[in-house]
Amino acid sequence: MNAYSQRYEDYVRLIEQGLNNSMNILAGENISYDKPLVDAMRYSLLSGGKRLRPVLLLGAYATFRGDVETALPFAAGIEMIHTYSLIHDDLPCMDDDALRRGKPTNHIVFGEAMALLAGDALLNLAFEVMSACVHPYTLRVVNAIASRSGCRGMIAGQTADMVLSHQVPDKNKARYIHLHKTADLITAAVQGGLLLSGAPQKTLDAGERYGRHLGVAFQIVDDLLDLRGDVRKLGKEVHKDQMSGKITWPALAGEAQSEADAETEINLAVQAAEEIEGPAGFLGELARHTLKRVQ
């Protein structure tokens, strides 16, 4: 195992411990009729996954600080936000997906109403966990994450994804969706880690560019995997975007050009990462690994 892979695994282990601790505390507090809610929250939050966003937050923070445990509440919080978005995204009124991370989606197991409540609860728990952190930059970090996960960011992208379905697609629409639905929360993770570390404005600007390019590349790769992927490996249904009339990059540019465009975005992300951490750093290597998912 190389140094990058070891560091990624170390971060994931810390994140899993933090998420488990949060849910165990909550489970210890609840009374009997709240148990279905906590079970539904735990089911999706602790179901594994790449933990990309919290890993990015820890990696960005560690560029300037060594005590990554300080950043753990924010890493846990951003994963809770991501998980709530997946629960809601999978609902019948949205994408109507039955499989997520190789398991039945939350509403399939717990019903639509409880899935909706579990998502709402995870969103609120995220801000409870983050805002409770005693740190001079807590407010700045929470504000940055809230801005990019809300109606100006991730939710705006999800709205556009729904509203523009079955309309005549173009690259401007697709890029808007990619920038907001996917890239904004990825950027929030990077910015959150950098803000918490006290990084200078020049580095924050580079972090914004890194997150934007990485997020767009990630979504293009995800679109390609929807076409090429194996449900057993991906852990979710494939060809859903095409069947649902969603605007995707491969539908506009073709598969070969989409892969080339993803590589361009990754190269730009790596350039930005080098401004943050120098050459051969963790963030740059993470960007390169994103492209390998589809190669």
XYZ file of N, CA and C in Angstrom, residues 103-241:
417
model
N -26.996 -1.731 -1.240
C -28.085 -2.088 -0.326
C -29.368 -1.400 -0.767
N -30.532 -1.935 -0.368
C -31.784 -1.228 -0.673
C -31.751 0.193 -0.122
N -32.299 1.119 -0.865
C -32.297 2.510 -0.420
C -33.150 2.684 0.839
N -32.943 3.812 1.494
C -33.558 4.036 2.800
C -35.072 3.897 2.762
N -35.705 4.483 1.756
C -37.176 4.442 1.732
C -37.710 3.051 1.425
N -36.918 2.224 0.768
C -37.325 0.835 0.516
C -37.395 0.074 1.834
N -36.459 0.352 2.732
C -36.382 -0.360 4.009
C -37.321 0.233 5.054
N -37.355 1.569 5.135
C -38.051 2.236 6.245
C -39.324 2.968 5.831
N -39.598 3.040 4.531
C -40.758 3.779 4.056
C -40.403 5.215 3.730
N -41.198 5.832 2.863
C -40.891 7.184 2.384
C -40.908 8.217 3.510
N -41.888 8.139 4.377
C -42.006 9.148 5.435
C -40.798 9.118 6.365
N -40.388 7.910 6.786
C -39.254 7.808 7.703
C -37.953 8.191 6.992
N -37.836 7.876 5.713
C -36.646 8.281 4.960
C -36.542 9.800 4.880
N -37.673 10.439 4.647
C -37.695 11.902 4.602
C -37.254 12.486 5.948
N -37.788 11.925 7.031
C -37.428 12.408 8.372
C -35.964 12.121 8.692
N -35.469 10.958 8.270
C -34.068 10.610 8.523
C -33.139 11.594 7.823
N -33.467 11.962 6.591
C -32.677 12.954 5.876
C -32.707 14.301 6.576
N -33.911 14.732 6.973
C -34.046 16.000 7.697
C -33.220 15.981 8.986
N -33.280 14.860 9.695
C -32.586 14.757 10.978
C -31.072 14.788 10.791
N -30.566 14.136 9.742
C -29.126 14.139 9.488
C -28.628 15.534 9.125
N -29.427 16.265 8.363
C -29.041 17.635 8.016
C -28.924 18.486 9.279
N -29.907 18.378 10.153
C -29.872 19.165 11.388
C -28.769 18.700 12.335
N -28.565 17.384 12.406
C -27.499 16.852 13.265
C -26.131 17.337 12.785
N -25.961 17.444 11.478
C -24.691 17.921 10.919
C -24.340 19.297 11.477
N -25.298 20.201 11.460
C -25.022 21.556 11.940
C -24.923 21.617 13.465
N -25.621 20.717 14.142
C -25.481 20.630 15.600
C -24.057 20.206 15.968
N -23.552 19.166 15.273
C -22.213 18.646 15.563
C -21.142 19.677 15.229
N -21.270 20.333 14.088
C -20.252 21.310 13.679
C -20.268 22.555 14.552
N -21.445 23.072 14.818
C -21.533 24.332 15.563
C -21.138 24.176 17.021
N -21.146 22.942 17.526
C -20.748 22.695 18.916
C -19.232 22.706 19.088
N -18.497 22.723 17.977
C -17.037 22.693 18.042
C -16.504 24.056 18.494
N -15.731 24.062 19.560
C -15.158 25.300 20.086
C -13.855 25.582 19.333
N -13.931 26.484 18.394
C -12.783 26.822 17.555
C -13.004 28.238 17.021
N -11.972 29.037 16.906
C -12.171 30.436 16.460
C -12.751 30.571 15.056
N -12.623 29.518 14.228
C -13.111 29.615 12.852
C -14.382 28.801 12.613
N -15.012 28.326 13.675
C -16.209 27.492 13.515
C -17.284 28.188 12.679
N -17.592 29.436 12.992
C -18.666 30.143 12.291
C -18.353 30.279 10.806
N -17.103 30.588 10.469
C -16.715 30.729 9.065
C -16.893 29.418 8.314
N -16.487 28.327 8.927
C -16.580 27.017 8.280
C -18.043 26.611 8.103
N -18.827 26.763 9.151
C -20.250 26.397 9.081
C -20.967 27.230 8.019
N -20.660 28.512 7.954
C -21.276 29.379 6.951
C -20.913 28.938 5.538
N -19.643 28.597 5.314
C -19.200 28.167 3.987
C -19.899 26.875 3.567
N -20.011 25.934 4.498
C -20.659 24.660 4.193
C -22.157 24.856 3.956
N -22.792 25.678 4.789
C -24.227 25.941 4.627
C -24.509 26.593 3.278
N -23.686 27.539 2.892
C -23.885 28.255 1.635
C -23.807 27.320 0.438
N -22.828 26.431 0.451
C -22.617 25.566 -0.717
C -23.503 24.313 -0.701
N -24.136 24.024 0.416
C -25.032 22.860 0.458
C -26.495 23.248 0.319
N -26.791 24.547 0.339
C -28.177 24.995 0.353
C -28.712 25.476 -0.975
N -29.584 26.493 -0.907
C -30.344 26.919 -2.085
C -29.486 27.644 -3.116
N -28.259 28.029 -2.757
C -27.349 28.623 -3.740
C -26.363 27.593 -4.278
N -26.402 26.387 -3.716
C -25.405 25.386 -4.057
C -25.998 24.047 -4.462
N -25.779 23.037 -3.611
C -26.174 21.668 -3.947
C -27.664 21.548 -4.250
N -28.502 22.187 -3.455
C -29.952 22.077 -3.689
C -30.352 22.782 -4.977
N -29.676 23.883 -5.303
C -29.929 24.537 -6.591
C -29.604 23.597 -7.742
N -28.516 22.852 -7.616
C -28.146 21.899 -8.657
C -29.144 20.765 -8.786
N -29.621 20.259 -7.654
C -30.629 19.194 -7.689
C -31.929 19.705 -8.308
N -32.274 20.949 -7.994
C -33.477 21.546 -8.583
C -33.352 21.625 -10.097
N -32.207 22.109 -10.576
C -31.986 22.208 -12.022
C -32.012 20.830 -12.666
N -31.460 19.833 -11.977
C -31.452 18.466 -12.501
C -32.870 17.960 -12.724
N -33.777 18.327 -11.817
C -35.174 17.921 -11.958
C -35.904 18.750 -13.016
N -35.757 20.058 -12.923
C -36.511 20.965 -13.794
C -36.119 20.793 -15.259
N -34.839 20.529 -15.504
C -34.335 20.463 -16.880
C -34.407 19.072 -17.496
N -34.853 18.088 -16.730
C -35.011 16.739 -17.291
C -35.987 16.767 -18.466
N -35.651 16.023 -19.493
C -36.467 15.890 -20.697
C -36.540 17.183 -21.517
N -35.733 18.180 -21.157
C -35.630 19.365 -22.000
C -34.466 19.198 -22.971
N -34.418 20.062 -23.975
C -33.312 20.005 -24.932
C -32.024 20.314 -24.170
N -31.075 19.381 -24.152
C -29.873 19.592 -23.350
C -28.844 20.479 -24.045
N -28.039 21.159 -23.249
C -26.870 21.851 -23.781
C -25.811 21.866 -22.686
N -24.589 22.213 -23.074
C -23.473 22.112 -22.134
C -23.564 23.128 -21.003
N -24.159 24.279 -21.258
C -24.309 25.267 -20.192
C -25.195 24.738 -19.069
N -26.300 24.091 -19.460
C -27.194 23.505 -18.459
C -26.496 22.386 -17.703
N -25.802 21.530 -18.455
C -25.117 20.403 -17.817
C -24.049 20.882 -16.846
N -23.288 21.899 -17.251
C -22.227 22.404 -16.376
C -22.822 23.067 -15.125
N -23.927 23.762 -15.278
C -24.579 24.358 -14.112
C -24.955 23.271 -13.106
N -25.545 22.189 -13.606
C -25.935 21.085 -12.728
C -24.707 20.485 -12.058
N -23.664 20.225 -12.845
C -22.451 19.619 -12.289
C -21.806 20.516 -11.225
N -21.744 21.818 -11.525
C -21.096 22.752 -10.602
C -21.820 22.833 -9.265
N -23.149 22.747 -9.309
C -23.908 22.934 -8.077
C -24.289 21.610 -7.409
N -24.846 20.691 -8.156
C -25.303 19.446 -7.545
C -24.145 18.637 -6.952
N -23.001 18.665 -7.622
C -21.872 17.837 -7.194
C -20.694 18.660 -6.681
N -20.245 19.626 -7.483
C -18.995 20.322 -7.158
C -19.106 21.214 -5.927
N -20.278 21.764 -5.661
C -20.384 22.696 -4.540
C -20.085 22.038 -3.190
N -20.594 20.845 -2.958
C -20.334 20.205 -1.665
C -18.887 19.726 -1.578
N -18.326 19.313 -2.701
C -16.905 18.946 -2.732
C -16.053 20.180 -2.428
N -16.409 21.305 -3.034
C -15.694 22.553 -2.765
C -15.865 22.970 -1.307
N -17.053 22.791 -0.767
C -17.299 23.122 0.643
C -16.381 22.323 1.556
N -16.147 21.060 1.216
C -15.271 20.218 2.027
C -13.849 20.760 2.025
N -13.353 21.089 0.839
C -11.986 21.613 0.722
C -11.875 22.964 1.421
N -12.820 23.847 1.136
C -12.807 25.177 1.751
C -12.954 25.092 3.269
N -13.787 24.158 3.715
C -13.973 23.995 5.153
C -12.671 23.631 5.844
N -11.945 22.671 5.278
C -10.673 22.267 5.863
C -9.648 23.381 5.847
N -9.582 24.110 4.733
C -8.619 25.204 4.613
C -8.970 26.366 5.552
N -10.253 26.717 5.609
C -10.681 27.786 6.520
C -10.353 27.445 7.963
N -10.627 26.208 8.348
C -10.378 25.783 9.725
C -8.889 25.832 10.059
N -8.055 25.596 9.055
C -6.605 25.588 9.277
C -6.016 26.995 9.339
N -6.804 28.003 8.969
C -6.293 29.370 8.947
C -5.494 29.693 7.706
N -5.766 28.982 6.610
C -5.028 29.185 5.364
C -5.245 30.602 4.827
N -4.246 31.168 4.138
C -4.388 32.519 3.579
C -5.358 32.547 2.395
N -5.797 33.751 2.026
C -6.795 33.910 0.975
C -6.333 33.321 -0.354
N -5.072 33.457 -0.685
C -4.549 32.901 -1.935
C -4.763 31.398 -1.985
N -4.565 30.736 -0.868
C -4.774 29.293 -0.797
C -6.260 28.948 -0.857
N -7.081 29.762 -0.218
C -8.534 29.545 -0.284
C -9.032 29.648 -1.723
N -8.491 30.592 -2.474
C -8.876 30.746 -3.883
C -8.479 29.499 -4.685
N -7.281 28.993 -4.417
C -6.833 27.774 -5.093
C -7.715 26.591 -4.689
N -8.132 26.563 -3.425
C -9.023 25.496 -2.950
C -10.369 25.531 -3.639
N -10.861 26.735 -3.895
C -12.146 26.870 -4.604
C -12.016 26.321 -6.021
N -10.922 26.639 -6.696
C -10.718 26.131 -8.053
C -10.522 24.621 -8.052
N -9.788 24.137 -7.090
C -9.581 22.687 -6.972
C -10.914 21.956 -6.808
N -11.727 22.424 -5.874
C -13.010 21.777 -5.636
C -13.925 21.828 -6.837
N -13.932 22.972 -7.528
C -14.790 23.129 -8.697
C -14.392 22.154 -9.804
N -13.100 22.097 -10.126
C -12.650 21.220 -11.214
C -12.769 19.743 -10.832
N -12.430 19.420 -9.586
C -12.563 18.038 -9.139
C -14.027 17.608 -9.160
N -14.919 18.486 -8.706
C -16.343 18.156 -8.662
C -16.936 17.929 -10.034
N -16.576 18.775 -10.998
C -17.077 18.596 -12.362
C -16.544 17.287 -12.944
N -15.256 17.024 -12.741
C -14.676 15.770 -13.234
C -15.356 14.567 -12.588
N -15.604 14.655 -11.287
C -16.247 13.558 -10.564
C -17.614 13.247 -11.164
N -18.382 14.292 -11.506
C -19.711 14.075 -12.049
C -19.653 13.518 -13.472
N -18.696 13.986 -14.278
C -18.541 13.427 -15.626
C -18.193 11.946 -15.526
N -17.271 11.613 -14.625
C -16.902 10.211 -14.423
C -18.113 9.406 -13.962
N -18.908 9.988 -13.067
C -20.112 9.307 -12.584
C -21.101 9.068 -13.724
N -21.225 10.057 -14.613
C -22.094 9.893 -15.784
C -21.597 8.756 -16.678
N -20.286 8.669 -16.848
C -19.707 7.601 -17.667
C -19.917 6.242 -17.017
N -19.758 6.180 -15.723
C -19.958 4.909 -15.021
C -21.410 4.457 -15.083
N -22.336 5.414 -15.148
C -23.751 5.069 -15.301
C -23.984 4.349 -16.626
N -23.168 4.683 -17.626
C -23.286 4.035 -18.929
C -22.511 2.718 -18.991
N -21.334 2.711 -18.388
C -20.414 1.581 -18.545
C -20.383 0.645 -17.354
N -20.878 1.102 -16.213
C -20.629 0.414 -14.956
C -21.406 -0.883 -14.779
N -20.957 -1.625 -13.785
C -21.578 -2.882 -13.363
C -22.279 -2.617 -12.027
N -23.555 -2.934 -11.962
C -24.323 -2.662 -10.754
C -23.699 -3.321 -9.528
N -23.040 -4.484 -9.722
C -22.432 -5.193 -8.594
C -21.213 -4.447 -8.058
N -20.496 -3.770 -8.953
C -19.318 -3.011 -8.523
C -19.684 -1.620 -8.022
N -20.641 -0.985 -8.695
C -21.018 0.376 -8.323
C -21.913 0.419 -7.093
N -22.678 -0.648 -6.878
C -23.583 -0.667 -5.735
C -24.845 0.139 -5.942
N -25.115 0.542 -7.193
C -26.341 1.265 -7.495
C -26.775 0.929 -8.911
N -28.019 1.268 -9.211
C -28.548 0.969 -10.534
C -27.799 1.755 -11.611
N -27.650 1.144 -12.789
C -26.977 1.807 -13.902
C -27.982 2.113 -15.010
N -27.576 2.992 -15.918
C -28.405 3.452 -17.048
C -29.642 4.230 -16.600
N -29.680 4.629 -15.319
C -30.847 5.350 -14.825
C -30.946 6.756 -15.416
N -29.807 7.439 -15.571
C -29.832 8.808 -16.094
C -30.419 8.851 -17.492
